Coordinates of C-alpha atoms and ligand atoms in Angstrom, one line a residue:
X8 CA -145.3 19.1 274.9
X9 CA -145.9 16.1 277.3
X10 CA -147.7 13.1 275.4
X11 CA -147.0 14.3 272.0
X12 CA -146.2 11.7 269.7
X13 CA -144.1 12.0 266.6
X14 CA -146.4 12.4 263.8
X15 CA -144.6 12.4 260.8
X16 CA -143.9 14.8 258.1
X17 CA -147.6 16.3 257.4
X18 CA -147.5 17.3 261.4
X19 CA -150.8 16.5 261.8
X20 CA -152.8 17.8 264.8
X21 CA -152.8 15.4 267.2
X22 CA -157.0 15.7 268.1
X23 CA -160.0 14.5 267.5
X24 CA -162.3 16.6 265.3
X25 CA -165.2 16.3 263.2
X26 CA -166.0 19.5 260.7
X27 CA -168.7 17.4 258.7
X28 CA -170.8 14.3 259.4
X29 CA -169.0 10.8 259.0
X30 CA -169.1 10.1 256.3
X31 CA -168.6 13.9 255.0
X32 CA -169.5 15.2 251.3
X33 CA -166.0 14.4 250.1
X34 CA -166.2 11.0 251.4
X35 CA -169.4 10.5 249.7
X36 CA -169.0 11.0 246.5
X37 CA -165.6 8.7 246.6
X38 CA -168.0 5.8 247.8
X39 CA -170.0 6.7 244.9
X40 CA -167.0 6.3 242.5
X41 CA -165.6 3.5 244.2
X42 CA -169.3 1.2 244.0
X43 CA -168.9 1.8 240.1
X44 CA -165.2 0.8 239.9
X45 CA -164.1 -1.3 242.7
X46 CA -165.2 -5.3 242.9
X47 CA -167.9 -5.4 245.6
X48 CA -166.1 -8.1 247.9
X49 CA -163.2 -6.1 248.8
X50 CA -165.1 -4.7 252.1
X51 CA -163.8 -1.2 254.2
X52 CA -164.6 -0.9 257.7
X53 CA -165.1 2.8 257.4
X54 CA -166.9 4.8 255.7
X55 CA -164.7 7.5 255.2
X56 CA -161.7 7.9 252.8
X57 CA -158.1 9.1 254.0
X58 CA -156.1 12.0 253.4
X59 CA -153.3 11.6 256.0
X60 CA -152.2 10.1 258.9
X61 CA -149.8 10.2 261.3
X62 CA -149.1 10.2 265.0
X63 CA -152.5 8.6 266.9
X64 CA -154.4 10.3 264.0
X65 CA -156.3 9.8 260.5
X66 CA -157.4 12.9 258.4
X67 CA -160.5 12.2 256.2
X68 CA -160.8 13.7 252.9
X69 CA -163.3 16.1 254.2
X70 CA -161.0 17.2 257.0
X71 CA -162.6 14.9 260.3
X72 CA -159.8 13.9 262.3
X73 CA -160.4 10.5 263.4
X74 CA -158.3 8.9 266.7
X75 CA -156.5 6.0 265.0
X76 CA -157.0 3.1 267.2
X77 CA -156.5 0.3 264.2
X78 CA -153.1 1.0 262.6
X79 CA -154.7 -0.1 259.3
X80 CA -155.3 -3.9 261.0
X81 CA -152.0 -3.9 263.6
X82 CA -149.5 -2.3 260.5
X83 CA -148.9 0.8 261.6
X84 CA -147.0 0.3 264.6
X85 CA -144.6 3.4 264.2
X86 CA -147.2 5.8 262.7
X87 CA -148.0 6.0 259.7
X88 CA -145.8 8.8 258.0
X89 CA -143.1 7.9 260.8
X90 CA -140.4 10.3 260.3
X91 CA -137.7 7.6 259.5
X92 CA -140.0 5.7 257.3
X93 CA -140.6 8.3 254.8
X94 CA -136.7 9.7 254.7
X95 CA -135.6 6.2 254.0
X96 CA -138.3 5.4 251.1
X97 CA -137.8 8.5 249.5
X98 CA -133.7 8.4 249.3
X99 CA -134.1 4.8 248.3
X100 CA -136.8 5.5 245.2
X101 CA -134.3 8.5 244.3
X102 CA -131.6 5.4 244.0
X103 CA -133.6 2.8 242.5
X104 CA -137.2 1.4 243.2
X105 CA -136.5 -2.0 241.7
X106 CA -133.9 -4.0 240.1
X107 CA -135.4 -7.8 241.5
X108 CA -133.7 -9.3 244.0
X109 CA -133.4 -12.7 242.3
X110 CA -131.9 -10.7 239.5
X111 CA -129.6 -8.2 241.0
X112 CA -129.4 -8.3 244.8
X113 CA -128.9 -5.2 247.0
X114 CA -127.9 -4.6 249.9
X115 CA -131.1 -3.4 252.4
X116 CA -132.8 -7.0 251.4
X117 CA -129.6 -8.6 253.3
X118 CA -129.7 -5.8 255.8
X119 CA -133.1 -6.9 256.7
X120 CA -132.8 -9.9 256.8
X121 CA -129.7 -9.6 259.5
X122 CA -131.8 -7.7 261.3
X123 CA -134.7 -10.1 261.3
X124 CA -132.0 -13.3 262.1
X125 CA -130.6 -10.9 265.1
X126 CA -134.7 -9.8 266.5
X127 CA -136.1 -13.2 266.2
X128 CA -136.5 -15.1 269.3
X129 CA -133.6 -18.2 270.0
X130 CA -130.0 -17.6 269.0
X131 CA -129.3 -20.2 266.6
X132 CA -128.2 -19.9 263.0
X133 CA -130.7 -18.2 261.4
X134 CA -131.8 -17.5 257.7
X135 CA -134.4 -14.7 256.1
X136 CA -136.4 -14.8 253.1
X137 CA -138.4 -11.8 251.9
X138 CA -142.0 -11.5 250.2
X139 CA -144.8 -9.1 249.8
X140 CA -147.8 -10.0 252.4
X141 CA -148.4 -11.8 255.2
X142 CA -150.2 -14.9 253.1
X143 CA -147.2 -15.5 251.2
X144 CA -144.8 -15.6 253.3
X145 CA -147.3 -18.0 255.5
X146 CA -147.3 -20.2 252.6
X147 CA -143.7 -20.2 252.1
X148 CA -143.0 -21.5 255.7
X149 CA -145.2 -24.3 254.6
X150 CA -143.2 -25.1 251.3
X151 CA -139.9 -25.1 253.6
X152 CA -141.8 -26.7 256.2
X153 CA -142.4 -29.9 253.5
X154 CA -139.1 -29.6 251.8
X155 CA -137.0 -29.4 254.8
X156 CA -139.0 -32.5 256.5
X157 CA -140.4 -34.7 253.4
X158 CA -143.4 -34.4 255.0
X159 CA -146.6 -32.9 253.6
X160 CA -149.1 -32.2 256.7
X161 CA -150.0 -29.0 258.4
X162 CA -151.8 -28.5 261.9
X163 CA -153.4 -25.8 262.4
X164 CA -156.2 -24.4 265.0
X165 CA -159.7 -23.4 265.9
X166 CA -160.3 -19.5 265.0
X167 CA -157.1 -19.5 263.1
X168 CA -156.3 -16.7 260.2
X169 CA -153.6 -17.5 258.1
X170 CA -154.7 -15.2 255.0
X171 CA -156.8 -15.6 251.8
X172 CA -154.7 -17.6 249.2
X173 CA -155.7 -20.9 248.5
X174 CA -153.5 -23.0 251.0
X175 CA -154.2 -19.8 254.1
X176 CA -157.4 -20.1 253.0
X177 CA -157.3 -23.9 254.1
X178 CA -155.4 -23.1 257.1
X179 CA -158.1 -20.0 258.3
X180 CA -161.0 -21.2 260.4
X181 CA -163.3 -18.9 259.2
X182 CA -166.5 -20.0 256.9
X183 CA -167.8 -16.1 255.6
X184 CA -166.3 -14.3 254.5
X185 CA -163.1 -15.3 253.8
X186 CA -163.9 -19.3 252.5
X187 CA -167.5 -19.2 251.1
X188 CA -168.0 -19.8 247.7
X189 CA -163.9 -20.0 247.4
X190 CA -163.0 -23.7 247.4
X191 CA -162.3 -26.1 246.8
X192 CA -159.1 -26.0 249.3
X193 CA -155.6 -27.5 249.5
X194 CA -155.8 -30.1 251.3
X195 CA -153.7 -32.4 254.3
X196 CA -154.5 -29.7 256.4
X197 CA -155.8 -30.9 260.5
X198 CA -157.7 -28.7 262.9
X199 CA -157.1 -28.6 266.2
X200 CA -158.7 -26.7 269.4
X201 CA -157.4 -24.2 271.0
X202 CA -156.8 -22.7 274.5
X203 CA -159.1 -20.0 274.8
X204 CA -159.5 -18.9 279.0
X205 CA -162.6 -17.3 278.3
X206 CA -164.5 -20.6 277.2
X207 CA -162.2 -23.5 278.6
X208 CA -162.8 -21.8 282.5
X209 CA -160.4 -22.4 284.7
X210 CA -160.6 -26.5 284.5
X211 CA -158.4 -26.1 281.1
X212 CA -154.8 -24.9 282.1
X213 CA -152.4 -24.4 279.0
X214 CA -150.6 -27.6 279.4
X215 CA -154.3 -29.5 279.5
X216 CA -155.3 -27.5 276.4
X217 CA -152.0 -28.3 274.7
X218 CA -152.9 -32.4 275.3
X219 CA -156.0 -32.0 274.2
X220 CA -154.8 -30.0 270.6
X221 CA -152.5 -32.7 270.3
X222 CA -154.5 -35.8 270.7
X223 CA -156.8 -34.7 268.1
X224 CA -154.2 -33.7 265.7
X225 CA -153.4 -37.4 266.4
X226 CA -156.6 -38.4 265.5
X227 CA -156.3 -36.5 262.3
X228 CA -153.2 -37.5 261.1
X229 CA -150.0 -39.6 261.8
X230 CA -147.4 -37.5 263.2
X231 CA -144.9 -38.8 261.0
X232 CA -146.7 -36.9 257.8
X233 CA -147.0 -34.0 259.8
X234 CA -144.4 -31.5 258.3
X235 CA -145.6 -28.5 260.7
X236 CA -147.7 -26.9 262.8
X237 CA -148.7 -23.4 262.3
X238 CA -149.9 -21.0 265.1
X239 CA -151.0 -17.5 265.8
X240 CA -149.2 -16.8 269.5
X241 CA -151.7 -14.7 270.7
X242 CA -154.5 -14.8 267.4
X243 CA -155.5 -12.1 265.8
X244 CA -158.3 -12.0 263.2
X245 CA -159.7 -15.1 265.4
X246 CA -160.7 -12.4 268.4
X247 CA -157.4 -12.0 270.0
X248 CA -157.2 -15.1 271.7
X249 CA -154.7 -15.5 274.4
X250 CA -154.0 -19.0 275.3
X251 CA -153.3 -20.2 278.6
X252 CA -149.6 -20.2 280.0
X253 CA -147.7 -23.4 279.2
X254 CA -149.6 -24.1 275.8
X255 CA -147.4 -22.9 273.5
X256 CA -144.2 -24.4 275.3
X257 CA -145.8 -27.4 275.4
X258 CA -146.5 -27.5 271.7
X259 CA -143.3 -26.4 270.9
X260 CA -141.9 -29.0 272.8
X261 CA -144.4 -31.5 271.3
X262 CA -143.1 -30.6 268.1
X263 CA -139.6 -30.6 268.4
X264 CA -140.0 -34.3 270.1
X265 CA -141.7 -35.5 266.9
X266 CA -140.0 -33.9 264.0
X267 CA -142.6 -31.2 263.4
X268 CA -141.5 -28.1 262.6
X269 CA -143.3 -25.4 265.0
X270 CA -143.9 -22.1 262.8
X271 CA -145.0 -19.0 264.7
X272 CA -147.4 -16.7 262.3
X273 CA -146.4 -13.6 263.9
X274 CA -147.8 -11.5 261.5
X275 CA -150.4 -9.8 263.6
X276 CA -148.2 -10.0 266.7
X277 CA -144.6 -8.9 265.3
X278 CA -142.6 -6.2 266.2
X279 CA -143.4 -4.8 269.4
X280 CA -146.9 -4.8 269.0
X281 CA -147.3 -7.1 272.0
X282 CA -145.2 -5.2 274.4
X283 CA -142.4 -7.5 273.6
X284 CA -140.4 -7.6 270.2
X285 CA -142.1 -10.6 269.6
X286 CA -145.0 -12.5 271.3
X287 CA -143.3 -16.1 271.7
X288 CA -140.7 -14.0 273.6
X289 CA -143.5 -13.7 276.5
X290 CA -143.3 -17.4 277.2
X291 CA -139.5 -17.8 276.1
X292 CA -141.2 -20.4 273.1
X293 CA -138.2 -20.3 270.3
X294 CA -140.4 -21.4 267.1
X295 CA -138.5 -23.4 264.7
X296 CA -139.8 -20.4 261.5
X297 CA -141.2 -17.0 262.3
X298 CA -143.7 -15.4 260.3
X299 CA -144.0 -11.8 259.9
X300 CA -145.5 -9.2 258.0
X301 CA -147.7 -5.9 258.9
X302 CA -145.8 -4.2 261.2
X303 CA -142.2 -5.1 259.9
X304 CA -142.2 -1.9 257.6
X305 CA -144.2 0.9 258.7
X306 CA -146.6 0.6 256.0
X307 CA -144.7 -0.7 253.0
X308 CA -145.8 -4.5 251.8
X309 CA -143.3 -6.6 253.2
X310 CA -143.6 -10.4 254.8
X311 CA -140.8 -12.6 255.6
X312 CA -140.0 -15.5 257.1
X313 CA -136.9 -16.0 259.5
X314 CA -136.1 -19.6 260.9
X315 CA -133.4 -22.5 261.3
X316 CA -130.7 -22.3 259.0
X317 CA -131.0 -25.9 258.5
X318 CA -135.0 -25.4 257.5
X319 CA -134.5 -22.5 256.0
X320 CA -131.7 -24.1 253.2
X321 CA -133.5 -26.8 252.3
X322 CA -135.4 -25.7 249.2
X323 CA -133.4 -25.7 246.1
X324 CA -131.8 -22.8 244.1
X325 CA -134.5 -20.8 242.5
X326 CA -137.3 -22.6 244.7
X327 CA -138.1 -19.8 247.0
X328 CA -138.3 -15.7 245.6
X329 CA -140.9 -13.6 243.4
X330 CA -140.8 -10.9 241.3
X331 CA -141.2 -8.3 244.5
X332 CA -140.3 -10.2 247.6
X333 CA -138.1 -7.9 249.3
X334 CA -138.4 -4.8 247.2
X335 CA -135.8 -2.2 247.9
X336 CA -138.4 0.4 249.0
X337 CA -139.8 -2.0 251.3
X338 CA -136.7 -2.8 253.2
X339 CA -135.6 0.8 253.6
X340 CA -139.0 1.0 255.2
X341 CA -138.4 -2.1 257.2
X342 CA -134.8 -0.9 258.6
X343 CA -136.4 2.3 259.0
X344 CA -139.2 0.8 260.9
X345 CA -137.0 -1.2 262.8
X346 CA -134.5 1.8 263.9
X347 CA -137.6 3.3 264.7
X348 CA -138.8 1.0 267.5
X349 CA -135.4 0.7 268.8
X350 CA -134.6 3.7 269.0
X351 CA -137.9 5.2 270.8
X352 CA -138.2 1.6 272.9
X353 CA -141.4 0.8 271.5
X354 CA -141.7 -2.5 273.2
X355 CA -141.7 -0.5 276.5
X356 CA -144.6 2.1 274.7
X357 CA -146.1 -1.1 273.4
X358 CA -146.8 -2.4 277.3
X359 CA -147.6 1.0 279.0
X360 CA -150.5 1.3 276.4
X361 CA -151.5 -2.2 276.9
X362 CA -151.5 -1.1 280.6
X363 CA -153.5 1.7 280.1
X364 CA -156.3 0.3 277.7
X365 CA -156.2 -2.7 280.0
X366 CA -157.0 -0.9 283.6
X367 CA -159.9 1.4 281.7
X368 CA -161.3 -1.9 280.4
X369 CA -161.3 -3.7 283.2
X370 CA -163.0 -1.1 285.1
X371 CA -166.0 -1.0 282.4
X372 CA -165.7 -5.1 282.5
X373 CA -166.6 -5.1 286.2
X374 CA -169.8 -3.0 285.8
X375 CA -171.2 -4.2 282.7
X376 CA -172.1 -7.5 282.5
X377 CA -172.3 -7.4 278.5
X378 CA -168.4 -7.7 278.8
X379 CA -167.5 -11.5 278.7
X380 CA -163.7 -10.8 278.8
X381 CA -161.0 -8.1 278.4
X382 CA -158.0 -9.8 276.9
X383 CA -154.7 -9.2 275.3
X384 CA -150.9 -7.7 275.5
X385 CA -149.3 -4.5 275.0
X386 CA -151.5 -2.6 272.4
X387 CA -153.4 -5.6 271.1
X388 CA -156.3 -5.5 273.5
X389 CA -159.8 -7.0 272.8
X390 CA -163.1 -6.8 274.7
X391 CA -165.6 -10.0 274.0
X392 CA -169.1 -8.9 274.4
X393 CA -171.3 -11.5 275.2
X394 CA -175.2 -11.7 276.1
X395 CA -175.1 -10.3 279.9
X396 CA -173.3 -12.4 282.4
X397 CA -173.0 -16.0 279.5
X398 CA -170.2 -16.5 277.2
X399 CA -172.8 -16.5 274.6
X400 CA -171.4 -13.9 271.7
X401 CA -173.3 -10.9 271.0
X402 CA -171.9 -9.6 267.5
X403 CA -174.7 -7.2 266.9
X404 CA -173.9 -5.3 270.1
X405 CA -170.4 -5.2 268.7
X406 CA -171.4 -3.8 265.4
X407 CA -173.6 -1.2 267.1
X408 CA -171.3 -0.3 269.4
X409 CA -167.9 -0.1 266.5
X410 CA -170.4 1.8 264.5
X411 CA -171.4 4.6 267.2
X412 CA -167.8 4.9 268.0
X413 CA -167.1 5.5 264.2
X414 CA -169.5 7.8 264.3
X415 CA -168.0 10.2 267.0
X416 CA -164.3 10.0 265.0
X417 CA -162.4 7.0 266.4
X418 CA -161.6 3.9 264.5
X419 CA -161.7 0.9 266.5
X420 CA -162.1 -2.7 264.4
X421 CA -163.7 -5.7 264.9
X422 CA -163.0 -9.7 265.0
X423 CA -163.7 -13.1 266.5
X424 CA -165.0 -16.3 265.1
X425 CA -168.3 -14.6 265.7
X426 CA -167.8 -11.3 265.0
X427 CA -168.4 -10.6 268.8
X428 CA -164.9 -8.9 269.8
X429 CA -163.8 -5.1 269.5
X430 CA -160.1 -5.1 269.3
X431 CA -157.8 -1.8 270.0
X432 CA -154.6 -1.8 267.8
X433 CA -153.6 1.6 268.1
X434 CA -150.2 3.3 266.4
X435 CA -147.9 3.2 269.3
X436 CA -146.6 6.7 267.8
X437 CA -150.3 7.5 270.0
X438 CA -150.3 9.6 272.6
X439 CA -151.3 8.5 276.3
X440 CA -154.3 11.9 275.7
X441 CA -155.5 10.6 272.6
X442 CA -155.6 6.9 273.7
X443 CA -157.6 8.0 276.6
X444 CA -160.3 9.5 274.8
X445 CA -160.6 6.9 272.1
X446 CA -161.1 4.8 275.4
X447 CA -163.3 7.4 276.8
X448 CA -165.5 7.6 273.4
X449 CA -165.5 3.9 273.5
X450 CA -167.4 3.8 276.8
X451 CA -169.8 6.3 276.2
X452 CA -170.6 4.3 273.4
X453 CA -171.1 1.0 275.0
X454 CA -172.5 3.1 278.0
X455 CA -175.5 4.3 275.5
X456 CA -175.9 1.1 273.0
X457 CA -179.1 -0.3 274.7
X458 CA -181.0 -3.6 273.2
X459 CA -183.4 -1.2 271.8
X460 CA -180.9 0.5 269.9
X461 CA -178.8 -2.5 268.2
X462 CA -182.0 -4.2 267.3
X463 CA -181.9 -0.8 264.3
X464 CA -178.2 -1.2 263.9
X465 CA -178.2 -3.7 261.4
X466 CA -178.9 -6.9 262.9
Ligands
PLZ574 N1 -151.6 -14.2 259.5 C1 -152.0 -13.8 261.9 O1 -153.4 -11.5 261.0 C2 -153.6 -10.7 258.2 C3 -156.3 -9.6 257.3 C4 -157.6 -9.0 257.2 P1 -151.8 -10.6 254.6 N2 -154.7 -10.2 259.0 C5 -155.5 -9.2 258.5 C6 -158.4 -9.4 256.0 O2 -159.6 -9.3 256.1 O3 -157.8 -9.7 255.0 C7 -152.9 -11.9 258.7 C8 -152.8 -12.3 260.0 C9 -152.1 -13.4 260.4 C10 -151.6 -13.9 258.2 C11 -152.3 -12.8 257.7 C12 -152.3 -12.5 256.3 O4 -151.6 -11.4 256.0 O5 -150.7 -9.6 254.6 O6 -153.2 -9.9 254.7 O7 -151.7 -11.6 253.5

């Protein structure tokens, strides 16, 4: 059948359809459960509780089928029962499902991390080392960072998300929720602006922006304690934030001038998500680490980071690892995950959806003022709602409007400093069908979300 994407081993349907209200009864009484057993402040963005999922689409427990336009936040990449994914975790937890790397290796950790050494942008000696989520391994580029260097400083940027351990939590931007009540943080850790189109205008190119990051980094710090500087290619949490051409280079290039050891957090942006394997490769930037995590193994926890072999060595015997840092389930996943976008050309899928989502987007931009900016690459695409025709964000339309599209079975998240941005992450296991009514459901919504209405939708 044209457009049918590979759904996995439950074959689910591949439509959208809503048997109950959303949430259902089923989903109800687990949110009942869950309020008297889970802690409060681990949030869900829907109201609903999953069943399956596969191919472009999520089965509730009450049987809605929601269009998956989230991947679980950009993880998802190959589906989430992708066919590969679940043959190759199930032969390896008949083998074993853990033995500890640091106390018997195995082969798929090695085989990953070839794999990671040969996808990584640059083609110098390369080393990999394996851990569970995308904070950690963020946090281990830092301790390699300061080992490999002597140096103890981190730069980091406006709007950043680095995750929610104490030294990420230093490195994220973000007061509430992630920081309040949560600190005190680690410290030597500078802030610098950004490049952000939208809100520099045109008078900011990339190279301008990347002057302007670095002399307050200066102002922050001497460069000769700075042991790295961390950034988000395109960001993610932050409200997909796209920075000019030329400012990444010219960090990059700032950096290797002054001993500072450039570290890509790819995490959101990894593996084909971006319509390239990864998104430094857009601008040819060759960071000195990589960071990865989400969309490395189809679903399984896995983070790494790849890098310099020189970096990467420094730390002493025994100074990097973890009880579960490369677990073997996870890195049949990952090889699985991997095969799986090679083999189907996912980058190429990645960029015709970004295509697609960016042309429909673009058309509702240029008729509704309420749209500040459509932004993005390959299937990470965000629209920035702003109060009509000013770059002034408008987060309550954008909870109005992710809630109505909820409501009419379509996940679609959320993000920005400000809460301002819907941003489209969607399986690229989609098909082009199902993408196009998400999209379609996505404009009626905005289409029907007056001032009137968002003033009731939880402002
Ligand atoms: N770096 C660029 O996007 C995770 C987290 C959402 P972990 N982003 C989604 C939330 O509310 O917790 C992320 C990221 C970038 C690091 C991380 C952290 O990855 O696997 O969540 O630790």
């Amino acid at each position: 059948m044209p457009g049918r994407a590979e759904s996995g081993s439950m074959d689910i349907p591949q439509h959208r359809l809503l048997v109950t209200g959303v949430p259902g009864p089923r989903s109800r009484r687990l949110a009942a459960r869950r309020a008297a057993a889970v802690a409060s402040g681990v949030g869900s963005t829907m109201p609903v509780f999953a069943a399956h999922a596969g191919g472009g689409v999520l089965v509730d427990v009450d049987g809605n089928h929601f269009i998956d336009l989230g991947s679980g936040i950009a993880v998802t990449t190959v589906g989430a029962s992708a066919p590969r994914v679940v043959a190759a975790v199930q032969e390896q937890a008949a083998a074993f499902t853990h033995t500890c790397f640091m106390v018997t290796p195995y082969e798929g950790y090695v085989a990953v991390a070839e794999a990671l050494n040969r996808l990584t942008p640059g083609w110098h000696e390369k080393r990999t080392a394996l851990f569970n989520s995308g904070a950690e391994a963020v946090e281990n580029a830092v301790k390699i960072a300061r080992s490999a260097t002597g140096r103890h400083g981190i730069a980091v940027f406006d709007h950043a998300y680095h995750g929610r351990t104490n030294l990420t939590l230093a490195m994220t931007a973000k007061e509430t929720p992630y920081k309040r009540g949560f600190g005190p943080f680690a410290g030597e850790v500078v802030r610098a602006p950004l490049s952000y189109p939208f809100r520099d205008g045109p008078a900011v190119d990339g190279p301008a922006a990347a002057i302007r990051a670095i002399d307050e980094i200066r102002r922050q710090a001497a460069v000769e304690d700075l042991a790295a500087l961390v950034i988000e290619p395109i960001q993610g949490e932050g409200g997909f934030i796209e920075p000019a051409p030329g400012f990444l280079p010219a960090l990059a290039s700032w950096c290797r001038a002054n001993g500072v050891v450039f570290v890509a957090d790819e995490v959101q942006t990894g593996f084909a998500r971006t319509g390239a394997m990864f998104a430094c490769d857009h601008e040819g930037v060759v960071p000195d680490l990589i960071v990865m995590a989400k969309g490395i193994a189809g679903g399984l926890p896995l983070s790494a980071v790849t890098g310099r072999a020189d970096l990467m060595d420094a730390p002493q015997v025994g100074g990097l690892g973890g009880t579960y840092g490369g677990n073997p389930l996870a890195c049949a996943a990952a090889l699985a995950a991997i095969e799986t976008v090679e083999a189907g050309d996912l980058v190429a899928r990645a960029a015709a959806i970004g295509d697609l989502m960016r042309t429909r987007l673009r058309g509702l931009r240029a008729a509704d003022p309420r749209i500040g900016d459509v932004r993005g690459r390959g299937a990470m695409i965000a629209v920035e709602l702003v109060e009509p025709g000013t770059t002034t964000p408008d987060p309550a339309l954008a909870r109005a409007v992710a809630a109505a599209v909820h409501q009419q079975g379509v996940i679609v998240l959320t993000c920005g400093t400000d809460g301002n941005v819907l941003r489209l992450l969607p399986p690229l296991s989609i098909s082009d069908d199902l993408l196009a009514e998400g999209l379609d459901v996505l404009a009626g919504s905005l289409a029907a979300t007056s001032p009137l209405q968002r003033a009731g939708a939880g402002r």
